[in-house]
Amino acid sequence: MTALLEVSHLRKTYGATTAVDGVSFSLPPGGALGLVGESGSGKTTTARMLVGLERPDSGTIRVLGEAPAATLRGRTARLARAKAVQMVFQDPYLSLDGRLTVGSTLDGVLRLHGCHDRATRASRVRELLAQVGLGEREAAALPRHLSGGQRQRAAIARALAVEPAVLVLDEAVSALDVSVQAQVLNVLTDIRREAGIGLVFVSHDLAVVRYVCDEALVLLRGRPVEHRPIADLLDDPGHPYTRLLLDSVPRPGWDPETIARRRREVHLAGQGDRFLREL
Amino acid sequence: MTLLEIDALTVELPGAARPVLDAVTLRLAAGEVVGLVGESGSGKSVTARSALGLLPARARVTGRVLVEGRDLVGADAARLREVRTGVASMVFQDPRAGINPVRRIGDFLTEPLRLTKGWSRREAEARALELLAAVGLPDPPRHLRQYPHQLSGGMLQRVMIAGALAGEPRLLLCDEPTTALDVSTQAEILALLGGLQRARGLGMLLITHDIELAAASCDRVYVMYAGRIVEQAPAAELFGSPRHPYTRGLLGSTPPLTGPLERLRPVPGAPMSLAESAPGCAFAARCTFAEPGRCDHSAPELLPLTAAPDRSAACFRVAELPNPAVTEARP
Ligand SMILES: Nc1ncnc2c1ncn2[C@@H]1O[C@H](COP(=O)(O)OP(=O)(O)OP(=O)(O)O)[C@@H](O)[C@H]1O
Ligand code: SF4
Ligand SMILES: [Mg+2]
């Protein structure tokens, strides 16, 4: 079966900073990969390269077995590629138009992507909203009149409207209250199972990654340090940095003092000096 | 004398359909770490700020907020100053928002000391150096001359904590002190706060929306929903066997890091905004146990549980509800 995404050796630098270096992975249909790491570890840069918001300095991204974007010729091919990978941001306002009702936003996206029959669009809008647990009332509402969780689900519906192969979610549930976050997490696991949509899920929350993803890729200063099935990774972290991230998650019997000490050791052992300055 | 005693505090804003705080009652003893959890808009910050006598402008306020016995509701400026400069202080969520970006760290720390205590620059600077060392920053003399943008988020939160310690408070109010930070930085800041709390015997109110963090760091936890305290229990018990349907809902919505992975059971709907109100229990519209005719007439009071008098819950049905399944699913 063709992989949804085939990513190899991505590298991106900004001036003297190496934001991402050596990220490779393959995402099978319906697969879900978590990108994990601290802020500044390169998660968002990687996500943005996947959807074409940033150009890698080197490395390739193959979508559905097609040629890498850089070599695509013609508007149609590039548009197909842009459709295939959709991004959901932490801030849902980045994908919704504040002046339009959620229903009209979705309708507009469908029209733009070549659905010219009004009745077909209307029924597709209902379908999309139902998929993320929203109904008539939310369709008729402006984004600011929805709760945070409803807004984020509307943003996901918008991304789904173009029938993408892959959704890239960058901390898309982090700002939500847990009771509402859980609603969105269930929507994500459903679209994966039912529609075979692949997910690249950026999150700092390991428990959430465990719930949503099969695999996780841990980034430290832009470099992958570990890439394994999430269950194995949590059972027996192979890299001291992964272990540190895992131990940092609060739980009963938790000892923040030990974690603080280990954090210093990991970062002192590392070749980077950013952390030395931070300590 | 109890360090902090909030007694039936009700705060109403003009134009809102329900009170921002509705008969909030909370106690915190010297040396105790108390958690306050709940979702966005539930009133956690308003509650914490009340302990500094900071209440929303134009609000109608009833009830009492006693800090070491002094009531801050309607208190005059002198009493408020006394509490804010010597008894209680606050650490906020986002250090970048709380520290003036164009002033040096040294100014941030020394100015309040010079203004409130009338200290000289030399005295205030000597104290600032001590404080920066106490929060574990590596090079206090250099930090005094630095600007906020030269420090990482974790370091800046240490500076904020140093500032909160300047008046030698006995009560530290921490409002989501680590929400803006990475998980491993969060651990460092909590290690620091825990160390300071024990060494100085501080009473600490830790506000967080992270129920696991509260369970791991607090002695006792209060859960808030829509401006009311709905449950109070020792941390370990709250986590192991939540009694209020909302607390159960929070735990059922939190994916576990270990143990079996079942489908999450989200609480349906969304938290109640200030524009909404309910005649009975504020949680009724989202509650799987709600009983028409019983839950929708009056609001349940926060009462001790018969089976466990050190715990309390505000739910008409708490005594008859089955023990929650989350208990077995969790270590
Ligand atoms: N000064 C104010 N004037 C008007 N409304 C206010 C004021 N302060 C708070 N509120 C409102 O009171 C409610 C409770 O707010 P509060 O900040 O205490 O919530 P919170 O539990 O701290 O939420 P979060 O988790 O988002 O920080 C909210 O609806 C908020 O918008
Ligand atoms: S009082 Fe009724 S509605 Fe409120 S939490 Fe208890 S059972 Fe649910
Ligand atoms: Mg708050």
XYZ file of C-alpha atoms in Angstrom, chain A residues 4-276:
273
model
C 0.372 8.738 2.622
C 3.591 10.536 3.417
C 7.149 9.560 2.728
C 9.484 12.025 4.379
C 13.227 11.788 4.175
C 16.073 13.763 5.658
C 14.272 17.052 6.147
C 16.521 19.904 7.086
C 15.715 23.533 7.735
C 17.949 26.285 9.044
C 17.229 29.879 9.948
C 20.502 31.769 9.824
C 22.821 30.037 12.235
C 20.040 28.037 13.900
C 19.333 24.534 12.736
C 15.608 24.181 13.349
C 15.209 20.684 11.917
C 17.832 18.193 10.847
C 17.468 14.625 9.640
C 13.754 14.032 10.122
C 12.519 11.011 8.157
C 9.375 8.951 8.506
C 6.672 7.235 6.570
C 2.975 7.452 7.345
C 0.754 4.540 6.227
C -2.969 5.004 5.431
C -4.821 5.636 8.682
C -1.519 5.939 10.540
C -0.869 8.478 13.245
C 2.521 9.825 14.181
C 3.138 12.007 17.215
C 5.853 14.654 17.099
C 7.099 15.210 20.629
C 9.664 17.518 22.192
C 10.145 20.759 24.079
C 9.402 24.155 22.658
C 12.048 25.042 20.102
C 12.735 21.373 19.305
C 11.530 21.721 15.711
C 8.013 20.259 15.899
C 6.217 23.227 14.373
C 8.870 23.768 11.704
C 8.484 20.129 10.670
C 4.689 20.458 10.591
C 4.900 23.590 8.461
C 7.197 21.916 5.954
C 4.729 19.021 5.623
C 1.920 21.334 4.541
C 4.144 23.485 2.362
C 4.195 26.575 4.584
C 7.976 26.328 4.779
C 10.448 25.037 2.207
C 13.003 22.555 3.475
C 16.658 23.413 2.763
C 17.077 19.802 1.805
C 15.249 16.501 2.041
C 12.052 15.352 0.374
C 8.366 15.001 1.141
C 6.445 12.578 -1.034
C 2.665 12.703 -0.747
C 0.708 9.608 -1.875
C 3.714 8.409 -3.814
C 3.831 11.561 -5.943
C 7.052 13.343 -6.768
C 8.410 15.792 -4.183
C 6.726 19.202 -4.301
C 9.776 21.032 -5.608
C 9.703 19.033 -8.806
C 5.950 19.329 -9.421
C 5.046 20.998 -12.697
C 1.855 22.929 -13.197
C -0.861 24.419 -11.062
C -3.109 21.359 -10.949
C -0.411 19.148 -9.550
C 0.568 21.695 -6.916
C -3.071 22.240 -5.939
C -3.630 18.507 -5.579
C -0.655 18.382 -3.287
C -1.872 21.306 -1.195
C -5.261 19.620 -0.850
C -3.804 16.332 0.250
C -2.146 17.621 3.405
C -4.161 19.954 5.605
C -3.095 21.757 8.740
C -5.050 22.406 11.934
C -3.466 25.075 14.119
C -3.621 25.664 17.858
C -5.612 28.807 17.116
C -8.747 27.837 15.164
C -9.180 31.450 13.988
C -6.260 30.846 11.620
C -8.428 28.490 9.593
C -11.841 30.099 10.022
C -13.042 33.449 8.728
C -14.310 35.458 11.692
C -16.867 37.280 9.527
C -18.489 34.144 8.102
C -20.668 31.548 9.739
C -19.068 28.148 10.031
C -21.524 26.831 7.441
C -20.579 29.466 4.853
C -16.883 28.892 5.444
C -17.318 25.201 4.692
C -19.561 25.976 1.717
C -16.893 28.308 0.318
C -14.172 25.686 0.649
C -16.306 23.122 -1.185
C -17.050 25.597 -3.981
C -13.385 26.472 -4.335
C -12.597 22.814 -4.721
C -14.989 22.364 -7.584
C -18.304 21.393 -6.070
C -20.734 23.536 -8.053
C -24.098 22.155 -7.025
C -25.593 24.086 -4.119
C -27.709 21.209 -2.773
C -24.775 18.794 -2.865
C -22.678 21.317 -0.984
C -25.358 21.836 1.654
C -25.624 18.155 2.357
C -21.835 17.782 2.401
C -21.591 20.647 4.927
C -24.058 18.829 7.188
C -22.074 15.633 6.812
C -18.777 17.309 7.656
C -20.186 19.004 10.724
C -21.813 15.785 11.889
C -18.436 14.086 11.557
C -17.002 16.436 14.179
C -20.135 16.421 16.328
C -21.583 19.789 15.304
C -25.089 20.539 14.031
C -27.388 23.169 12.515
C -26.947 25.642 15.349
C -23.176 25.676 15.035
C -23.389 25.870 11.225
C -25.337 29.112 11.543
C -22.996 30.618 14.147
C -20.046 32.943 13.752
C -16.820 31.452 15.120
C -16.754 33.894 18.047
C -20.140 32.650 19.182
C -18.895 29.108 19.559
C -17.016 27.610 22.486
C -13.280 26.919 22.049
C -13.878 23.221 21.488
C -16.643 23.813 18.964
C -14.411 26.267 17.132
C -11.575 23.758 16.991
C -13.957 21.094 15.710
C -15.168 23.538 13.043
C -11.539 24.083 12.031
C -11.105 20.325 11.719
C -14.290 20.119 9.603
C -12.850 22.802 7.358
C -9.657 20.817 6.904
C -11.695 17.668 6.172
C -13.800 19.491 3.561
C -11.086 19.127 0.928
C -10.853 15.380 1.595
C -7.209 15.389 2.567
C -5.109 12.284 2.910
C -3.318 13.676 5.943
C -4.146 16.114 8.735
C -1.247 17.847 10.436
C -2.300 19.113 13.853
C 0.014 21.520 15.642
C -0.894 21.586 19.350
C -4.481 21.676 18.103
C -5.984 20.453 21.368
C -3.549 22.041 23.830
C -5.577 25.140 24.566
C -8.820 23.257 25.181
C -10.286 22.344 28.534
C -9.945 18.624 29.194
C -13.648 17.797 29.002
C -13.769 19.495 25.618
C -10.351 18.242 24.529
C -11.632 14.690 24.988
C -14.470 15.372 22.519
C -11.951 16.502 19.897
C -9.606 13.568 20.571
C -12.448 11.141 19.943
C -13.269 12.926 16.680
C -9.652 12.457 15.597
C -9.530 8.762 16.400
C -12.822 8.290 14.532
C -11.772 10.002 11.307
C -8.593 7.962 11.359
C -10.396 4.653 11.722
C -13.373 5.441 9.518
C -11.826 7.492 6.718
C -8.254 6.192 6.828
C -6.976 9.735 7.143
C -3.415 9.914 8.401
C -2.486 12.167 11.295
C 0.703 13.968 12.155
C 0.041 15.111 15.662
C 2.283 17.675 17.317
C 1.901 17.758 21.074
C 3.864 18.194 24.258
C 1.396 15.953 26.100
C 2.563 12.341 26.074
C -0.718 10.953 27.417
C -2.607 12.621 24.584
C -0.084 11.325 22.036
C -0.529 7.850 23.479
C -4.283 8.139 23.007
C -4.179 9.402 19.419
C -1.039 7.938 17.836
C 0.601 4.603 16.979
C 4.105 5.962 16.819
C 6.022 8.861 18.215
C 9.073 10.699 17.008
C 10.968 12.545 19.726
C 12.849 15.660 18.678
C 15.674 17.284 20.609
C 17.138 20.480 19.184
C 15.754 19.657 15.736
C 17.128 16.116 15.631
C 15.160 12.909 16.043
C 16.423 11.022 19.088
C 13.882 8.222 19.064
C 11.136 7.008 16.715
C 9.142 3.989 17.864
C 5.658 2.690 18.524
C 4.359 4.908 21.300
C 3.557 1.969 23.585
C 7.186 0.734 23.489
C 8.525 4.208 23.863
C 6.525 4.813 27.013
C 7.258 1.352 28.431
C 10.954 1.536 27.943
C 12.294 4.841 26.684
C 15.547 4.298 24.825
C 17.003 7.772 25.044
C 17.676 9.675 28.270
C 15.812 12.663 26.879
C 12.684 10.579 26.230
C 12.943 9.211 29.757
C 13.199 12.750 31.080
C 10.100 13.857 29.161
C 8.201 10.859 30.447
C 9.275 11.361 34.053
C 8.333 15.021 33.827
C 4.662 14.163 33.516
C 3.061 14.811 36.914
C 1.656 11.777 38.680
C 1.246 10.634 42.259
C 4.590 9.920 43.882
C 6.179 12.292 41.425
C 9.452 13.825 42.473
C 10.110 17.077 40.660
C 13.498 17.506 42.380
C 14.948 14.391 40.763
C 13.571 15.426 37.401
C 15.129 18.863 37.702
C 18.502 17.288 38.447
C 18.232 14.802 35.593
C 17.259 17.579 33.233
C 20.520 19.321 33.989
C 22.437 16.080 33.379
C 20.765 15.392 30.033
C 21.369 18.879 28.779
C 24.915 19.050 30.113
C 25.677 15.762 28.370
C 24.205 17.113 25.132
C 26.367 18.983 22.728
C 23.992 21.952 22.567
C 24.783 25.040 24.576
C 21.331 26.662 24.467
C 20.331 24.649 27.515
C 23.520 25.441 29.387
